[in-house]
């Protein structure tokens, strides 16, 4: 394999000594002990790291109130001098209690502190401080219990009043370092900090009215008013977007300069033969996207394209046409699916669509045809050896599989195209591992996702990909009626099963989806976007088909979330037991309304052959009702299935519910989806019941999710470089930053004229840098 010349992947770093932000804390003004403490508690080692430990939020102490005017239950701020301090041991509660009497010169007030070791040194007779808290009554006297406090040094009353108005930064603190200590360390460092190099070029700053970095660092930590920290945050947020977009723009530039073999289908070849067989005409959306892809494939640089479209929008046909074009041109295509069920289904449906064209090289096969093989973890022994041989010899034009395709033993004769289905379950590394198997240049890449991705998320999370979207569904698709069924209504509950029986009586089939399997040591199979997975444990990315996916698809480290305090409050009610596959199937088999129906179960812990057999039986109409976990979430296609009941629907995310219900109504008959949940129904269930527009639902979904979930596994490498930016909220910033970044990279691909920006890029966390360097 040869690597073509391309821009150097790593911009040359400027002299690090030039940047005071890189100065280790212990060599700066922060004395050894203080620096050590910051390092121990927060893991921050340099001046820059400390200053980029931004306040989590700001609190204003507010207008000063004279002590005489204090009213019960009000939150107040007073300026007062300490008169006496008494510390006593508390017998009943253990620990110490500090009672302080303060005066504002006119009246006096009691303050009480429990376990006050941390502030004790600040509260000494004669000292003046600002105290802020709620006025309570204790033994008939007004007091402030545990007030916030700001010590004052020689400030006069006017200055103290101004100080009370000033927003107080509150930091994400730890047990050993509190907000006040962080504030002090930051003040010490800022006090002597000179100018700092700014990764945002001056002209960009000017165009977007952004303050210089030095000023932003001051105002984000020491604002005089709300406007200060808001402007500072805006500038720092822009910087995050700008640096990330520059990295992505460079990635695109590197990708585009890489070499790939152009793949142009031969006239009258396999693709043409396939088009002749196609039982329907492509929608105009499909035609447009097919053209875009064909143009990409014909270029001598690798395609990087994301194909998004609702479930059933016809992505598979589009992808198959791309694969056939490559096969026609003498290459091979690999299709990577997230689960065995899906891989097997892709293999089946590709073979079905190709008909005799899939029997290439076999007696009776079409001479224009090719061979389509399947490789998953459960293909072993002789069968596996045969598949590997077909792949390496090039006899198999199309190789479909799971993570098993990534193994080193899998080689291709001439891999020209990698198609990745359901991208959000794969990391960049995984898809690149497969692309590394190309022999003549880098294979083209097509990523398919059924989760509609709003523009800014596409720009941030998939910023290195061109995006094609299928918006219309093929004609003849029936709408899905969705209703919420409250558990509390026993009559509706029974009616639900009667409806299922009616569907079956009409010759159709039904799914019943449960969030749990119901075995010992069970975990929820609700997928990655389920809100409040709560006590049932993670069903992280790669979770829904747990038993079937390879361990490589380990759940993302979800503790890397930022701004945990912005997260929706945790479910406080006692967790109710969730319905499980094993329990529900018992219940349904015993339900007289469903008597005589063939009811089977499907979940990720069943052996793969058993799962496949059940799925095949369901597809063949030999099973009436399939009780399953979210293994059926993605892509499973049985047009005769018209009804779906989702148990504990409130445990699933919006996008997931939308995906799930996409399994019904795939044929000519109208689909029905019943969402079972406790009353009153959660807002998002109402949203799902009220809309079939995947893009609108994706927005609802994003608004309800935390940023870490939005960025997910894919972006976990850069998580630590995005502190303030919120992908959902900051669309305008991301769009402007992307434009500026693209312009800079186009004009100056190696960032020779932007040394500070170049160095900031190399400071991105290691995984990100590696992903960045290793590409191609
Ligand atoms: P997706 O992969 O986007 O979920 P598929 O490609 O699996 O969608 O298509 C869903 C179903 O619609 C398949 O049965 C497919 O054969 C069919 N289909 C695809 N494109 C068209 C079309 N243009 N007209 C009619 N049916 C179509
Ligand atoms: Mg599909």
Short mmCIF file of C-alpha atoms in Angstrom, two decimals, residues 82-358:
data_model
loop_
_atom_site.label_atom_id
_atom_site.label_comp_id
_atom_site.label_asym_id
_atom_site.label_seq_id
_atom_site.Cartn_x
_atom_site.Cartn_y
_atom_site.Cartn_z
CA UNK A 82 -17.07 40.00 63.32
CA UNK A 83 -17.54 40.70 67.04
CA UNK A 84 -17.16 37.33 68.70
CA UNK A 85 -16.42 33.79 67.59
CA UNK A 86 -17.29 30.74 69.68
CA UNK A 87 -16.55 27.18 68.72
CA UNK A 88 -18.07 24.25 70.51
CA UNK A 89 -18.15 20.52 70.19
CA UNK A 90 -21.57 19.19 69.26
CA UNK A 91 -22.44 16.20 71.37
CA UNK A 92 -25.49 15.10 69.50
CA UNK A 93 -24.33 15.49 65.92
CA UNK A 94 -20.61 15.16 66.30
CA UNK A 95 -18.19 17.67 64.83
CA UNK A 96 -17.94 21.31 65.70
CA UNK A 97 -20.27 24.23 65.56
CA UNK A 98 -19.12 27.81 65.21
CA UNK A 99 -21.32 30.62 66.54
CA UNK A 100 -20.42 34.07 65.34
CA UNK A 101 -21.84 37.43 66.30
CA UNK A 102 -21.49 40.21 63.73
CA UNK A 103 -22.49 43.85 63.63
CA UNK A 104 -23.05 46.42 60.93
CA UNK A 105 -22.50 49.20 63.42
CA UNK A 106 -26.19 49.57 64.19
CA UNK A 107 -27.53 46.11 64.88
CA UNK A 108 -26.08 42.71 65.48
CA UNK A 109 -26.87 39.25 64.16
CA UNK A 110 -25.97 35.63 64.91
CA UNK A 111 -24.37 33.39 62.34
CA UNK A 112 -24.03 29.63 62.70
CA UNK A 113 -21.53 27.40 60.88
CA UNK A 114 -21.37 23.64 61.14
CA UNK A 115 -18.07 21.93 60.51
CA UNK A 116 -16.55 25.31 59.79
CA UNK A 117 -12.88 24.34 59.56
CA UNK A 118 -12.53 25.73 56.08
CA UNK A 119 -13.74 29.24 56.80
CA UNK A 120 -12.61 29.46 60.38
CA UNK A 121 -9.43 31.35 59.62
CA UNK A 122 -11.38 33.98 57.71
CA UNK A 123 -13.77 34.74 60.55
CA UNK A 124 -11.88 36.56 63.24
CA UNK A 125 -12.99 39.40 65.50
CA UNK A 126 -12.50 42.76 63.85
CA UNK A 127 -12.65 41.43 60.28
CA UNK A 128 -15.24 42.68 57.82
CA UNK A 129 -16.91 40.31 55.42
CA UNK A 130 -19.88 39.99 53.11
CA UNK A 131 -22.29 37.31 54.30
CA UNK A 132 -25.06 35.96 52.18
CA UNK A 133 -27.75 33.51 53.17
CA UNK A 134 -31.29 32.94 54.27
CA UNK A 135 -32.65 34.52 57.46
CA UNK A 136 -33.98 31.87 59.84
CA UNK A 137 -35.21 31.89 63.40
CA UNK A 138 -33.34 29.96 66.08
CA UNK A 139 -34.52 30.04 69.68
CA UNK A 140 -36.43 33.20 68.97
CA UNK A 141 -33.47 35.02 67.42
CA UNK A 142 -32.81 35.76 63.76
CA UNK A 143 -29.73 34.14 62.33
CA UNK A 144 -27.96 33.20 59.11
CA UNK A 145 -27.04 29.54 59.05
CA UNK A 146 -24.10 28.63 56.89
CA UNK A 147 -23.92 31.85 54.90
CA UNK A 148 -21.73 32.28 51.82
CA UNK A 149 -18.97 34.71 52.59
CA UNK A 150 -16.51 37.02 50.89
CA UNK A 151 -13.68 38.44 53.00
CA UNK A 152 -12.88 42.10 52.36
CA UNK A 153 -9.47 43.68 52.65
CA UNK A 154 -9.53 47.38 53.44
CA UNK A 155 -12.44 48.08 51.16
CA UNK A 156 -14.59 51.02 52.04
CA UNK A 157 -18.34 50.66 52.27
CA UNK A 158 -18.96 51.77 48.69
CA UNK A 159 -16.43 49.34 47.37
CA UNK A 160 -17.94 46.63 49.53
CA UNK A 161 -21.38 47.38 48.13
CA UNK A 162 -19.96 47.20 44.61
CA UNK A 163 -18.31 43.93 45.52
CA UNK A 164 -21.62 42.52 46.71
CA UNK A 165 -23.09 43.33 43.32
CA UNK A 166 -20.29 41.60 41.50
CA UNK A 167 -21.01 38.06 40.32
CA UNK A 168 -19.14 35.53 42.37
CA UNK A 169 -17.72 32.69 40.31
CA UNK A 170 -18.55 29.23 41.59
CA UNK A 171 -16.25 26.47 40.43
CA UNK A 172 -16.66 22.78 39.90
CA UNK A 173 -14.92 22.05 43.19
CA UNK A 174 -13.70 18.90 44.83
CA UNK A 175 -13.67 17.74 48.41
CA UNK A 176 -10.18 19.02 49.00
CA UNK A 177 -10.28 22.33 47.16
CA UNK A 178 -13.24 24.61 47.53
CA UNK A 179 -14.45 27.44 45.38
CA UNK A 180 -12.78 30.05 47.50
CA UNK A 181 -9.39 28.41 47.29
CA UNK A 182 -9.73 28.07 43.55
CA UNK A 183 -10.74 31.71 43.28
CA UNK A 184 -7.65 32.65 45.22
CA UNK A 185 -5.29 30.55 43.14
CA UNK A 186 -6.79 32.00 39.97
CA UNK A 187 -6.44 35.55 41.30
CA UNK A 188 -2.80 34.96 42.19
CA UNK A 189 -2.03 33.65 38.72
CA UNK A 190 -4.01 36.33 36.90
CA UNK A 191 -2.35 39.01 39.00
CA UNK A 192 1.01 38.53 37.30
CA UNK A 193 -0.03 37.14 33.95
CA UNK A 194 1.12 39.20 30.98
CA UNK A 195 -0.35 39.03 27.52
CA UNK A 196 -1.07 35.57 26.12
CA UNK A 197 -1.00 34.36 22.53
CA UNK A 198 -4.48 34.04 21.06
CA UNK A 199 -5.46 31.13 18.81
CA UNK A 200 -8.16 33.25 17.21
CA UNK A 201 -6.56 35.55 14.62
CA UNK A 202 -7.19 39.26 15.15
CA UNK A 203 -9.20 39.69 11.97
CA UNK A 204 -11.53 36.87 12.95
CA UNK A 205 -11.95 38.42 16.39
CA UNK A 206 -12.73 41.76 14.86
CA UNK A 207 -15.35 40.33 12.50
CA UNK A 208 -17.15 38.57 15.32
CA UNK A 209 -16.66 41.18 18.05
CA UNK A 210 -14.64 38.86 20.24
CA UNK A 211 -12.37 40.06 23.01
CA UNK A 212 -8.73 38.89 23.12
CA UNK A 213 -7.97 35.73 25.08
CA UNK A 214 -6.18 37.56 27.88
CA UNK A 215 -9.20 39.73 28.58
CA UNK A 216 -11.59 36.78 28.35
CA UNK A 217 -9.59 34.83 30.92
CA UNK A 218 -9.78 37.75 33.31
CA UNK A 219 -13.44 38.45 32.83
CA UNK A 220 -14.58 34.86 32.97
CA UNK A 221 -12.97 34.55 36.42
CA UNK A 222 -13.31 38.06 37.73
CA UNK A 223 -16.31 39.71 36.15
CA UNK A 224 -17.55 43.07 37.35
CA UNK A 225 -21.02 42.29 36.13
CA UNK A 226 -23.06 39.76 34.26
CA UNK A 227 -22.25 41.33 30.89
CA UNK A 228 -18.55 40.67 31.49
CA UNK A 229 -18.75 36.94 32.01
CA UNK A 230 -21.32 36.57 29.29
CA UNK A 231 -19.06 38.27 26.73
CA UNK A 232 -16.05 36.34 28.00
CA UNK A 233 -17.88 33.04 27.79
CA UNK A 234 -19.05 33.87 24.29
CA UNK A 235 -15.50 34.46 23.16
CA UNK A 236 -14.22 31.26 24.79
CA UNK A 237 -17.10 29.29 23.34
CA UNK A 238 -16.29 30.64 19.88
CA UNK A 239 -12.70 29.61 20.43
CA UNK A 240 -13.71 26.04 21.23
CA UNK A 241 -15.85 25.85 18.11
CA UNK A 242 -13.14 27.48 16.03
CA UNK A 243 -10.33 25.18 17.17
CA UNK A 244 -12.47 22.09 16.66
CA UNK A 245 -13.63 23.27 13.25
CA UNK A 246 -10.05 23.99 12.25
CA UNK A 247 -9.10 20.45 13.25
CA UNK A 248 -12.00 19.10 11.23
CA UNK A 249 -11.18 21.30 8.24
CA UNK A 250 -7.63 20.03 8.31
CA UNK A 251 -8.89 16.50 8.54
CA UNK A 252 -11.03 17.08 5.46
CA UNK A 253 -8.05 18.60 3.67
CA UNK A 254 -5.84 15.64 4.53
CA UNK A 255 -8.56 13.21 3.49
CA UNK A 256 -9.14 14.97 0.23
CA UNK A 257 -5.49 14.99 -0.64
CA UNK A 258 -5.24 11.23 -0.03
CA UNK A 259 -5.18 8.86 -2.95
CA UNK A 260 -8.01 6.52 -3.86
CA UNK A 261 -8.73 4.50 -6.92
CA UNK A 262 -11.50 6.05 -8.99
CA UNK A 263 -14.31 3.52 -9.41
CA UNK A 264 -16.42 4.01 -12.49
CA UNK A 265 -18.96 1.30 -13.35
CA UNK A 266 -18.62 -0.36 -16.74
CA UNK A 267 -21.47 0.28 -19.14
CA UNK A 268 -23.76 -2.72 -19.35
CA UNK A 269 -22.16 -4.22 -16.26
CA UNK A 270 -23.39 -5.34 -12.88
CA UNK A 271 -24.90 -2.02 -11.85
CA UNK A 272 -26.82 -1.73 -15.09
CA UNK A 273 -28.07 -5.30 -14.70
CA UNK A 274 -29.20 -4.51 -11.17
CA UNK A 275 -31.03 -1.37 -12.26
CA UNK A 276 -32.89 -3.44 -14.86
CA UNK A 277 -34.07 -5.82 -12.15
CA UNK A 278 -35.15 -3.15 -9.67
CA UNK A 279 -38.91 -3.63 -9.09
CA UNK A 280 -39.48 0.08 -8.38
CA UNK A 281 -38.21 3.42 -9.61
CA UNK A 282 -35.86 5.36 -7.38
CA UNK A 283 -37.31 8.45 -5.71
CA UNK A 284 -35.86 11.72 -6.93
CA UNK A 285 -34.04 12.02 -3.62
CA UNK A 286 -32.43 8.66 -4.17
CA UNK A 287 -31.42 9.65 -7.70
CA UNK A 288 -29.76 12.84 -6.44
CA UNK A 289 -27.84 11.04 -3.71
CA UNK A 290 -26.82 8.21 -6.06
CA UNK A 291 -25.43 10.83 -8.43
CA UNK A 292 -23.49 12.54 -5.64
CA UNK A 293 -21.99 9.23 -4.61
CA UNK A 294 -21.17 8.19 -8.17
CA UNK A 295 -19.33 11.48 -8.68
CA UNK A 296 -17.38 10.94 -5.45
CA UNK A 297 -16.44 7.40 -6.41
CA UNK A 298 -15.12 8.58 -9.75
CA UNK A 299 -12.57 10.87 -8.11
CA UNK A 300 -8.98 9.87 -7.32
CA UNK A 301 -9.50 10.93 -3.68
CA UNK A 302 -11.44 8.99 -1.09
CA UNK A 303 -15.11 9.77 -0.61
CA UNK A 304 -16.20 10.60 2.95
CA UNK A 305 -19.92 10.80 2.89
CA UNK A 306 -22.66 10.50 5.45
CA UNK A 307 -25.99 9.29 4.13
CA UNK A 308 -28.80 10.09 6.49
CA UNK A 309 -32.42 9.24 6.06
CA UNK A 310 -35.30 7.98 8.04
CA UNK A 311 -35.85 4.32 8.55
CA UNK A 312 -37.37 3.07 5.32
CA UNK A 313 -36.22 6.01 3.24
CA UNK A 314 -34.33 3.64 0.98
CA UNK A 315 -30.71 4.07 2.06
CA UNK A 316 -29.89 0.43 1.55
CA UNK A 317 -30.68 0.54 -2.16
CA UNK A 318 -28.52 3.62 -2.53
CA UNK A 319 -25.64 1.97 -0.70
CA UNK A 320 -26.01 -1.19 -2.71
CA UNK A 321 -25.82 0.76 -5.96
CA UNK A 322 -22.57 2.31 -4.73
CA UNK A 323 -21.20 -1.12 -3.89
CA UNK A 324 -22.17 -2.48 -7.28
CA UNK A 325 -20.47 0.44 -9.02
CA UNK A 326 -17.25 -0.44 -7.21
CA UNK A 327 -17.59 -4.14 -8.01
CA UNK A 328 -18.24 -3.23 -11.62
CA UNK A 329 -15.00 -1.31 -11.63
CA UNK A 330 -13.11 -4.37 -10.41
CA UNK A 331 -13.04 -3.60 -6.70
CA UNK A 332 -14.75 -4.96 -3.60
CA UNK A 333 -17.11 -3.42 -1.08
CA UNK A 334 -17.48 -4.16 2.63
CA UNK A 335 -20.62 -3.42 4.60
CA UNK A 336 -20.12 -3.09 8.34
CA UNK A 337 -23.23 -3.54 10.51
CA UNK A 338 -23.46 -3.06 14.27
CA UNK A 339 -25.06 -6.39 15.16
CA UNK A 340 -25.22 -9.94 13.88
CA UNK A 341 -28.95 -9.68 13.36
CA UNK A 342 -28.47 -6.66 11.15
CA UNK A 343 -25.50 -8.05 9.27
CA UNK A 344 -27.42 -11.23 8.53
CA UNK A 345 -30.40 -9.22 7.42
CA UNK A 346 -28.32 -7.03 5.13
CA UNK A 347 -26.80 -10.13 3.65
CA UNK A 348 -30.22 -11.66 3.08
CA UNK A 349 -31.77 -8.56 1.59
CA UNK A 350 -28.78 -7.82 -0.66
CA UNK A 351 -28.87 -11.37 -1.97
CA UNK A 352 -32.63 -11.06 -2.49
CA UNK A 353 -32.32 -7.75 -4.35
CA UNK A 354 -29.54 -9.09 -6.53
CA UNK A 355 -31.23 -12.40 -7.26
CA UNK A 356 -29.13 -14.39 -9.74
CA UNK A 357 -26.64 -11.51 -9.80
CA UNK A 358 -25.53 -12.61 -6.31
#
